[in-house]
Coordinates of C-alpha atoms in Angstrom, one line a residue:
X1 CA -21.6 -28.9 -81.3
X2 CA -19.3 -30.9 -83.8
X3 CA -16.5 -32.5 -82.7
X4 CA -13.5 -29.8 -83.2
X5 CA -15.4 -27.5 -81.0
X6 CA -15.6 -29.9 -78.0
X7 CA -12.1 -30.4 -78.4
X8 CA -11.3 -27.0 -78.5
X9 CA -13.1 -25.7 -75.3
X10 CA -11.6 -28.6 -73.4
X11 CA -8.2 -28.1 -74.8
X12 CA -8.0 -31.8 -75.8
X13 CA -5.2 -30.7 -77.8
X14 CA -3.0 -33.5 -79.4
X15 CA -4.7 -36.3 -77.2
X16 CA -8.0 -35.0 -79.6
X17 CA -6.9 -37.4 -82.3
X18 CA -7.4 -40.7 -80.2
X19 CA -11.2 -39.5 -79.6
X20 CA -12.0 -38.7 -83.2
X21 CA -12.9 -42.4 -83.9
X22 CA -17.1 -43.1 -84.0
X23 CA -17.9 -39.5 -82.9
X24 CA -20.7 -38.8 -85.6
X25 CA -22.1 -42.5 -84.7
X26 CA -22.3 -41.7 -80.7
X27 CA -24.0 -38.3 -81.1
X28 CA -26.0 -39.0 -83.0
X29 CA -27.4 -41.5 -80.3
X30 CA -26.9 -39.1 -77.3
X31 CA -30.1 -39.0 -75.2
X32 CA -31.4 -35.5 -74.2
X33 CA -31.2 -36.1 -70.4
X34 CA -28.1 -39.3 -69.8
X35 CA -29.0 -41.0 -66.9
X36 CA -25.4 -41.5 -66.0
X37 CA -25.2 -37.8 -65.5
X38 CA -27.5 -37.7 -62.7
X39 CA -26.1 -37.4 -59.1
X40 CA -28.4 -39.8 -57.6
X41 CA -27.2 -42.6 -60.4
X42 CA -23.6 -42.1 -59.9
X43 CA -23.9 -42.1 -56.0
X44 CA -26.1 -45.8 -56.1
X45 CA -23.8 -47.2 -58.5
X46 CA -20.3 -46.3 -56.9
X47 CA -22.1 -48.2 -54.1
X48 CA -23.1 -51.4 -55.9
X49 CA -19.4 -52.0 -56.8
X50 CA -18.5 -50.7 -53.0
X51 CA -16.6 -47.9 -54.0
X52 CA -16.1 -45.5 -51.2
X53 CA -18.6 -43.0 -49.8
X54 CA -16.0 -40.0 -50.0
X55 CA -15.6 -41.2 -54.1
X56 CA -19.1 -41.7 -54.6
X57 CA -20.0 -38.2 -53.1
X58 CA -17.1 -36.3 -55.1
X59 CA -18.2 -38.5 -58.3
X60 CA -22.1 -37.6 -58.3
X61 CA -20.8 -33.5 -57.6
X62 CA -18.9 -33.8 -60.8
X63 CA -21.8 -36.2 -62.9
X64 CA -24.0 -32.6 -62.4
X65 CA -21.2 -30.6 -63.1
X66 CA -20.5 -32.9 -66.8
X67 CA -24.1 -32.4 -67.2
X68 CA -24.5 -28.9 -67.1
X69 CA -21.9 -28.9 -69.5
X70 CA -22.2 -29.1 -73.1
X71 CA -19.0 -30.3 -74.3
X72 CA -18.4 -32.1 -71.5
X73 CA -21.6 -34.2 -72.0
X74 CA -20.7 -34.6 -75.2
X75 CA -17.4 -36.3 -74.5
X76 CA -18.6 -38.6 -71.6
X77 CA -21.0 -40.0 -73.8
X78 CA -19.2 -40.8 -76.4
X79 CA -16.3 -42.5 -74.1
X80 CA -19.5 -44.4 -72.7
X81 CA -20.4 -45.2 -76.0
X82 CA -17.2 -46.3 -77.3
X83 CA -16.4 -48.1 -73.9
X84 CA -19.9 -49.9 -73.4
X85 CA -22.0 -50.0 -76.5
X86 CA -19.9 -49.9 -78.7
X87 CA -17.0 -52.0 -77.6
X88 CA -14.7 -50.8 -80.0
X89 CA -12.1 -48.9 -77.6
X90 CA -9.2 -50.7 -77.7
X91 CA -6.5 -51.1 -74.4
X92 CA -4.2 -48.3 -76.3
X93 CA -7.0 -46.1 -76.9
X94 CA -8.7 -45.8 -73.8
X95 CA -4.8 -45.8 -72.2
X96 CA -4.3 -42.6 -74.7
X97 CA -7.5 -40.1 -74.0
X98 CA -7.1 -37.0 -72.2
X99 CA -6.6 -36.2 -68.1
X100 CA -8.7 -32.7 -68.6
X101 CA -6.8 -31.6 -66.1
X102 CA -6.7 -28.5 -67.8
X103 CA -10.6 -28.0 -67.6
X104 CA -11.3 -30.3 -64.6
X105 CA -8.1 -29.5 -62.2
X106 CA -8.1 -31.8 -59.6
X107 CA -11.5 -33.3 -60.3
X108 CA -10.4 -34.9 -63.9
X109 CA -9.8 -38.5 -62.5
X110 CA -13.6 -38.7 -60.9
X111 CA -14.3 -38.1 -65.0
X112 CA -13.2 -41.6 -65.8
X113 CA -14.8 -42.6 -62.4
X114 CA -18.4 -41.6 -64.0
X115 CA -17.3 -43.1 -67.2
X116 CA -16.6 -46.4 -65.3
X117 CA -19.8 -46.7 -63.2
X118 CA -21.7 -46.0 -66.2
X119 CA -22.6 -49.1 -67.2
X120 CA -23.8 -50.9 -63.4
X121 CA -27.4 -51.6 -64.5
X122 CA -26.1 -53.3 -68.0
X123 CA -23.2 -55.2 -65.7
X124 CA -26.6 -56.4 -63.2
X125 CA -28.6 -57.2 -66.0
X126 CA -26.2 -59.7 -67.1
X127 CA -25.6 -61.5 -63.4
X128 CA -29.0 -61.5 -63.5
X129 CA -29.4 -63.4 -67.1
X130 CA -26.8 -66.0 -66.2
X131 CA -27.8 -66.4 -62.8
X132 CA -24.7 -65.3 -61.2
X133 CA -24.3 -65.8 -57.6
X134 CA -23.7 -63.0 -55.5
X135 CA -20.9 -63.9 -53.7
X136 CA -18.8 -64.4 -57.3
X137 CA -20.2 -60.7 -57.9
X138 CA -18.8 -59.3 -54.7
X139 CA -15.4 -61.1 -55.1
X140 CA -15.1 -60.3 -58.8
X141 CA -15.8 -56.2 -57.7
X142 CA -13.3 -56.2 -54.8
X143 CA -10.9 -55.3 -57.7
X144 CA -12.6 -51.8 -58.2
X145 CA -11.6 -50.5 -55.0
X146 CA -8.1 -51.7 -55.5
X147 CA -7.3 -50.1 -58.5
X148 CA -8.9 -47.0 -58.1
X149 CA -6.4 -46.0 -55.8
X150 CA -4.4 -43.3 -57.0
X151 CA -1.5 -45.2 -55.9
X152 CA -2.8 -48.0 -58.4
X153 CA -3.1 -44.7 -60.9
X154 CA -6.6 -44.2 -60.4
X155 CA -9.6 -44.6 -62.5
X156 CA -8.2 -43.4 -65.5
X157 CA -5.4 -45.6 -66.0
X158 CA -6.9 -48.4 -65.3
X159 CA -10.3 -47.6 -67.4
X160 CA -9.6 -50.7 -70.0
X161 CA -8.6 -52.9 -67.2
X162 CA -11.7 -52.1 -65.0
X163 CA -14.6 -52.1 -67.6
X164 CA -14.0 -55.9 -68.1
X165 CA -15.8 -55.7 -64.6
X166 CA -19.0 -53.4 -65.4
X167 CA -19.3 -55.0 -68.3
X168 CA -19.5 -58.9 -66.9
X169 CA -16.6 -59.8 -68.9
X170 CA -14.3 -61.2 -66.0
X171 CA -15.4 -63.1 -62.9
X172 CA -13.2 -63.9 -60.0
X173 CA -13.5 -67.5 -58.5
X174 CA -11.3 -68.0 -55.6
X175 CA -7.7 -67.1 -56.1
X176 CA -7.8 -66.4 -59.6
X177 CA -9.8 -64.4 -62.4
X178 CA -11.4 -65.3 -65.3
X179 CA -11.7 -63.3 -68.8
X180 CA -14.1 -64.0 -72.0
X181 CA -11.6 -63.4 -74.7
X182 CA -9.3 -64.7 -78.0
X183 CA -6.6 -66.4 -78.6
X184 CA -4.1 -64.3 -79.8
X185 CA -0.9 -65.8 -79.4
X186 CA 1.1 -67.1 -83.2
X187 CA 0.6 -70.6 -82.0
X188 CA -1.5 -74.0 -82.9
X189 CA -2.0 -76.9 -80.4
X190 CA -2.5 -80.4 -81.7
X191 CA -3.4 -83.4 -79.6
X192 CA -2.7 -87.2 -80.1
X193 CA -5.8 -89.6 -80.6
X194 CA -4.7 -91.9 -78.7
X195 CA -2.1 -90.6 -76.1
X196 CA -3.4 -87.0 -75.8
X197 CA 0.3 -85.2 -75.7
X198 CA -0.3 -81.9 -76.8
X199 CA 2.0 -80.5 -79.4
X200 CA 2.1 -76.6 -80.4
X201 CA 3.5 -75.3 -83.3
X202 CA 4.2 -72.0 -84.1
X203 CA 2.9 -69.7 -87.0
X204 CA 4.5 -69.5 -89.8
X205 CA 6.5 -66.0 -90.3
X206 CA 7.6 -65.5 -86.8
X207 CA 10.8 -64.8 -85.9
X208 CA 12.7 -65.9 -83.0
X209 CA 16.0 -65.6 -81.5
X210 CA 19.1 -68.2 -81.3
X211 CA 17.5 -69.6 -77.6
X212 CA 14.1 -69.8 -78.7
X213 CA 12.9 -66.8 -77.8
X214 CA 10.8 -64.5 -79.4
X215 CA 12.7 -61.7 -81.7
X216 CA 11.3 -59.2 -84.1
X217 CA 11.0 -58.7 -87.6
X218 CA 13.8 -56.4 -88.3
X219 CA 15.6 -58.9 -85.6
X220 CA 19.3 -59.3 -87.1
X221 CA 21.1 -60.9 -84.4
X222 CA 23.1 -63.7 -85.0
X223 CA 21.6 -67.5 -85.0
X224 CA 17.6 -65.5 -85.5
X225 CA 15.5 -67.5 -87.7
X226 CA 11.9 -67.6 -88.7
X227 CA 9.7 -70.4 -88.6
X228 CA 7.0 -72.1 -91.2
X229 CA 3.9 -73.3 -91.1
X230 CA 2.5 -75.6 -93.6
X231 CA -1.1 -77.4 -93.2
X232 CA -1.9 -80.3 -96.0
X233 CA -4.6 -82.9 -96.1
X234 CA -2.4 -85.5 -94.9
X235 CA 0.5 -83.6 -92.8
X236 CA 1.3 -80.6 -90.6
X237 CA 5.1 -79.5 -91.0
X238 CA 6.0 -76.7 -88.8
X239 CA 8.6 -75.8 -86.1
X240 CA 7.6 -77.1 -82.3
X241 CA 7.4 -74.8 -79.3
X242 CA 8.8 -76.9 -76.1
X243 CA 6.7 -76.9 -73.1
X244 CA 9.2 -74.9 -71.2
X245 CA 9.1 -71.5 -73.3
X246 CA 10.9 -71.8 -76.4
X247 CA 10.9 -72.6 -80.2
X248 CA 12.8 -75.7 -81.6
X249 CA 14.5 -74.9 -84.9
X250 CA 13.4 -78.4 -85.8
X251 CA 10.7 -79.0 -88.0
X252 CA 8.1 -81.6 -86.9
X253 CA 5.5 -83.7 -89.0
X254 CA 2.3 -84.5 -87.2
X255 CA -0.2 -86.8 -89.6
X256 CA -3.7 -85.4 -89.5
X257 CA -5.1 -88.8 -88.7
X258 CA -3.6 -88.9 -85.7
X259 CA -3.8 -85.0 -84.3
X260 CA -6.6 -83.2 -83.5
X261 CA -5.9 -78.9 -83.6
X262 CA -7.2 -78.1 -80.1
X263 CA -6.5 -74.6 -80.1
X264 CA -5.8 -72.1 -83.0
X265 CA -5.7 -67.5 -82.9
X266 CA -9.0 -66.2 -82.9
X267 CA -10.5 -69.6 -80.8
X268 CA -12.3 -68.4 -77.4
X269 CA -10.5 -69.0 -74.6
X270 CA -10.5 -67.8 -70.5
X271 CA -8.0 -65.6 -69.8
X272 CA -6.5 -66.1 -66.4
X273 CA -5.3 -63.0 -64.5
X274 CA -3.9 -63.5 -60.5
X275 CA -5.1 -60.4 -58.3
X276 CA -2.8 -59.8 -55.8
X277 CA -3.5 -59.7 -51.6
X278 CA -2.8 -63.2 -51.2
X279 CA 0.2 -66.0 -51.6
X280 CA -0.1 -67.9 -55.1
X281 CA -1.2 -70.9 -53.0
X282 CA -1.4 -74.3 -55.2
X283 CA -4.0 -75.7 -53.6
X284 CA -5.7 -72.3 -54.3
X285 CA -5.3 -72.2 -57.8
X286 CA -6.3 -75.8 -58.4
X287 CA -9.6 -75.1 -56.5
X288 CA -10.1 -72.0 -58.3
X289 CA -9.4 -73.8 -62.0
X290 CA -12.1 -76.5 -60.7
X291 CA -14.7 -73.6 -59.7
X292 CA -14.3 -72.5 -63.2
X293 CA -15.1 -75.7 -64.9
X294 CA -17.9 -75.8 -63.0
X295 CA -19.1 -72.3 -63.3
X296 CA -19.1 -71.1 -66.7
X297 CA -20.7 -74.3 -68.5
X298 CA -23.7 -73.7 -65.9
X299 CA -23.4 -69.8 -65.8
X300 CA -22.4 -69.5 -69.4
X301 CA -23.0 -72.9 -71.4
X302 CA -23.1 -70.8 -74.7
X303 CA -19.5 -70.3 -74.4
X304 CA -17.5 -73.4 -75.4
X305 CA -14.1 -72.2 -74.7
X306 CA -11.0 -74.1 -75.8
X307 CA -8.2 -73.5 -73.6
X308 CA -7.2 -71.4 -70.7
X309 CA -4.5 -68.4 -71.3
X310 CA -2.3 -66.8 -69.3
X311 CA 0.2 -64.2 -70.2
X312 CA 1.8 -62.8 -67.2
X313 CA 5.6 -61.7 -66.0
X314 CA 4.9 -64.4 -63.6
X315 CA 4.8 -66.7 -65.6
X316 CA 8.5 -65.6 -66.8
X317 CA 10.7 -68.5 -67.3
X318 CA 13.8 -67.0 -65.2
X319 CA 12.0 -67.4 -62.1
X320 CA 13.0 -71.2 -62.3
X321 CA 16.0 -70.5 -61.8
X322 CA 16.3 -68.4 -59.2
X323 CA 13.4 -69.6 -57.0
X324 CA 13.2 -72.9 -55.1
X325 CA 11.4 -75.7 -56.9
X326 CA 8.7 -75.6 -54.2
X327 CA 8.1 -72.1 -54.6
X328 CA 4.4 -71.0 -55.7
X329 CA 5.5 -69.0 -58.5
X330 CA 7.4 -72.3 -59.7
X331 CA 4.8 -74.5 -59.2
X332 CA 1.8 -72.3 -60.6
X333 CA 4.4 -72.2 -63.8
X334 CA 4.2 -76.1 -63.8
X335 CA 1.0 -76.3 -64.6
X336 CA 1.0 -74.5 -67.9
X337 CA 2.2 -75.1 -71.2
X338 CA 5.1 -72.6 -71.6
X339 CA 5.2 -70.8 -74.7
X340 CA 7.4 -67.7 -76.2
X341 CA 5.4 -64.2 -75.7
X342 CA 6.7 -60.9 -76.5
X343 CA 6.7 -59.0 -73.1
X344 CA 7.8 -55.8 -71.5
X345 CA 10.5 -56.5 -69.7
X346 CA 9.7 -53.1 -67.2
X347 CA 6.6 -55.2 -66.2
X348 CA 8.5 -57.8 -63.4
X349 CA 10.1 -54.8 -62.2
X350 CA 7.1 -52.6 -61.7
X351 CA 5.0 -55.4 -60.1
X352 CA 7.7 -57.1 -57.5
X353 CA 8.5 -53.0 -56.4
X354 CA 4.5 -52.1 -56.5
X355 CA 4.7 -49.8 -59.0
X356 CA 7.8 -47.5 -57.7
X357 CA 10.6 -46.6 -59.7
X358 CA 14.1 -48.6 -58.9
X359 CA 17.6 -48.7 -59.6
X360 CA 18.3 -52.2 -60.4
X361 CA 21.8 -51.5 -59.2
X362 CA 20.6 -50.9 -55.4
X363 CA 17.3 -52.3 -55.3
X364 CA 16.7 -54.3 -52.4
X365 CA 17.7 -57.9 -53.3

């Protein structure tokens, strides 16, 4: 069965186009019999990352269902296989494939639920290989349960956030999480020899706003400009990004002798995500940044990474202003060096309100 016949019989439709990618490669690696598919899999491995009885049971009823289907089992291999062995699905992808509601009715979402659980004896394996402890495991798949809620939009929305879990890319450590990952922000950091200030400059060709602020290309308003990069054997000219958020249409020189580039795009780096459930305690945060120095050079001492990352609305630079200077969110913001990040500006909104739709104009205050 080639690919335009699965996606005719489960009326993929438009969405078809975002699952074409890799199809040949994953079919022709499809086993007869996919363990995944089996009731008695899905049912033990909703239950290692403490998923519900009432989801485990509805999930393993629909694994034999998938499997008893041709084109179906077609299709949830090949989102397992792009997903997990492949690891080429990218955040928009996985964010773009089909509900199969139109096939599936009110069962679709416990599709991406099989999809997600897939991958529980790969995940062990690896806690196993680094010697993970098992309370870091249980903390780190508390976050499962949370955003499988259809409230959180369920399993299939949150597919590319949730496989960092199965596949032992993310660890929690106290308050805060932990992701293997790149640097991808337009941005190098130098530090001095001999008084360690840290300097960032930003790429050269990006544009930004009057303020500082990041703009886009086509960005036309008045005062935008764009900044330069230039790297020699002696000197490093480029426009400096203040510690607070914004670019300076300044330019700097920074003598190689005496600067060291600590962290450049494409360097590997933790990325730092805050769960909710709990205040944004400081004490908190500092413990769990100290857990995490500890824990990955002795859990992971292959992985030299350069810098922790965070890009978050909290981390917004408006909430100075508006929030006492004692206030977590402040304080946590304290503690990084600020720099401009293109953002959705729906995002504060959608978090502060838990996901429900506001008026700004008589929103609660």
């Amino acid at each position: 069965m080639d690919f335009e016949e699965v996606s005719a019989q489960l009326q993929l439709g438009e969405e078809a186009d975002r699952l074409k990618a890799g199809w040949e490669r994953s079919q022709a690696q499809l086993p007869a019999d996919p363990e995944f598919l089996k009731p008695d899999f899905v049912r033990w491995a909703c239950r290692e990352v403490h998923l519900p009885e009432d989801l485990a049971e509805a999930g393993a009823r629909l694994a034999a269902r998938i499997a008893e289907n041709e084109a179906l089992r077609r299709l949830a291999w090949h989102m397992r296989y792009r997903v997990y062995v492949a690891r080429d699905a990218s955040w928009g992808e996985m964010n773009g494939w089909p509900t199969l509601e139109a096939v599936l009715g009110e069962e679709a979402g416990l599709f991406y639920l099989v999809i997600l659980v897939s991958n529980v004896p790969q995940m062990q394996e690896q806690h196993r290989l680094h010697q993970v402890p098992p309370e870091v495991v249980q903390a780190t798949l508390e976050d499962v349960s949370l955003w499988a809620r259809p409230k959180r939009g369920g399993i299939r929305v949150n597919l590319p956030w949730l496989q960092n879990h199965l596949s032992a890319n993310l660890y929690r450590l106290g308050r805060l999480q932990f992701q293997f990952g790149e640097f991808d922000q337009p941005l190098r950091a130098y530090r001095n020899r001999k008084s360690g200030v840290v300097v960032a400059l930003s790429e050269g060709g990006v544009v930004y706003r009057a303020e500082g602020h990041r703009g886009r290309r086509d960005d036309r308003s008045q005062g935008h400009w764009t900044a330069d990069l230039s790297i020699g054997d002696d000197e490093i000219r480029g426009f400096p990004l203040h510690p607070d958020g914004h670019a300076v249409h300044k330019e700097v020189v920074l003598a190689r002798s005496e600067w060291d580039q600590e962290l450049a795009p494409g360097d590997p780096v933790l990325h730092i995500h805050i769960p909710g459930g709990a205040p944004l305690d400081h004490r908190a945060c500092g413990e769990a940044f100290q857990r995490a120095m500890e824990f990955f050079p002795r859990h992971y001492p292959e992985y030299r990474f350069a810098a922790f990352c965070c890009s978050s609305w909290l981390l917004n630079t408006w909430l100075a202003e508006v929030l006492p200077a004692d206030s977590n969110l402040v304080r946590f913001q304290r503690e990084f060096y600020l720099t401009p990040l293109e953002q959705w500006p729906q995002g504060m909104i959608d978090r502060v309100f838990d996901d429900t739709p506001v008026d700004p104009a008589t929103a609660p205050r």
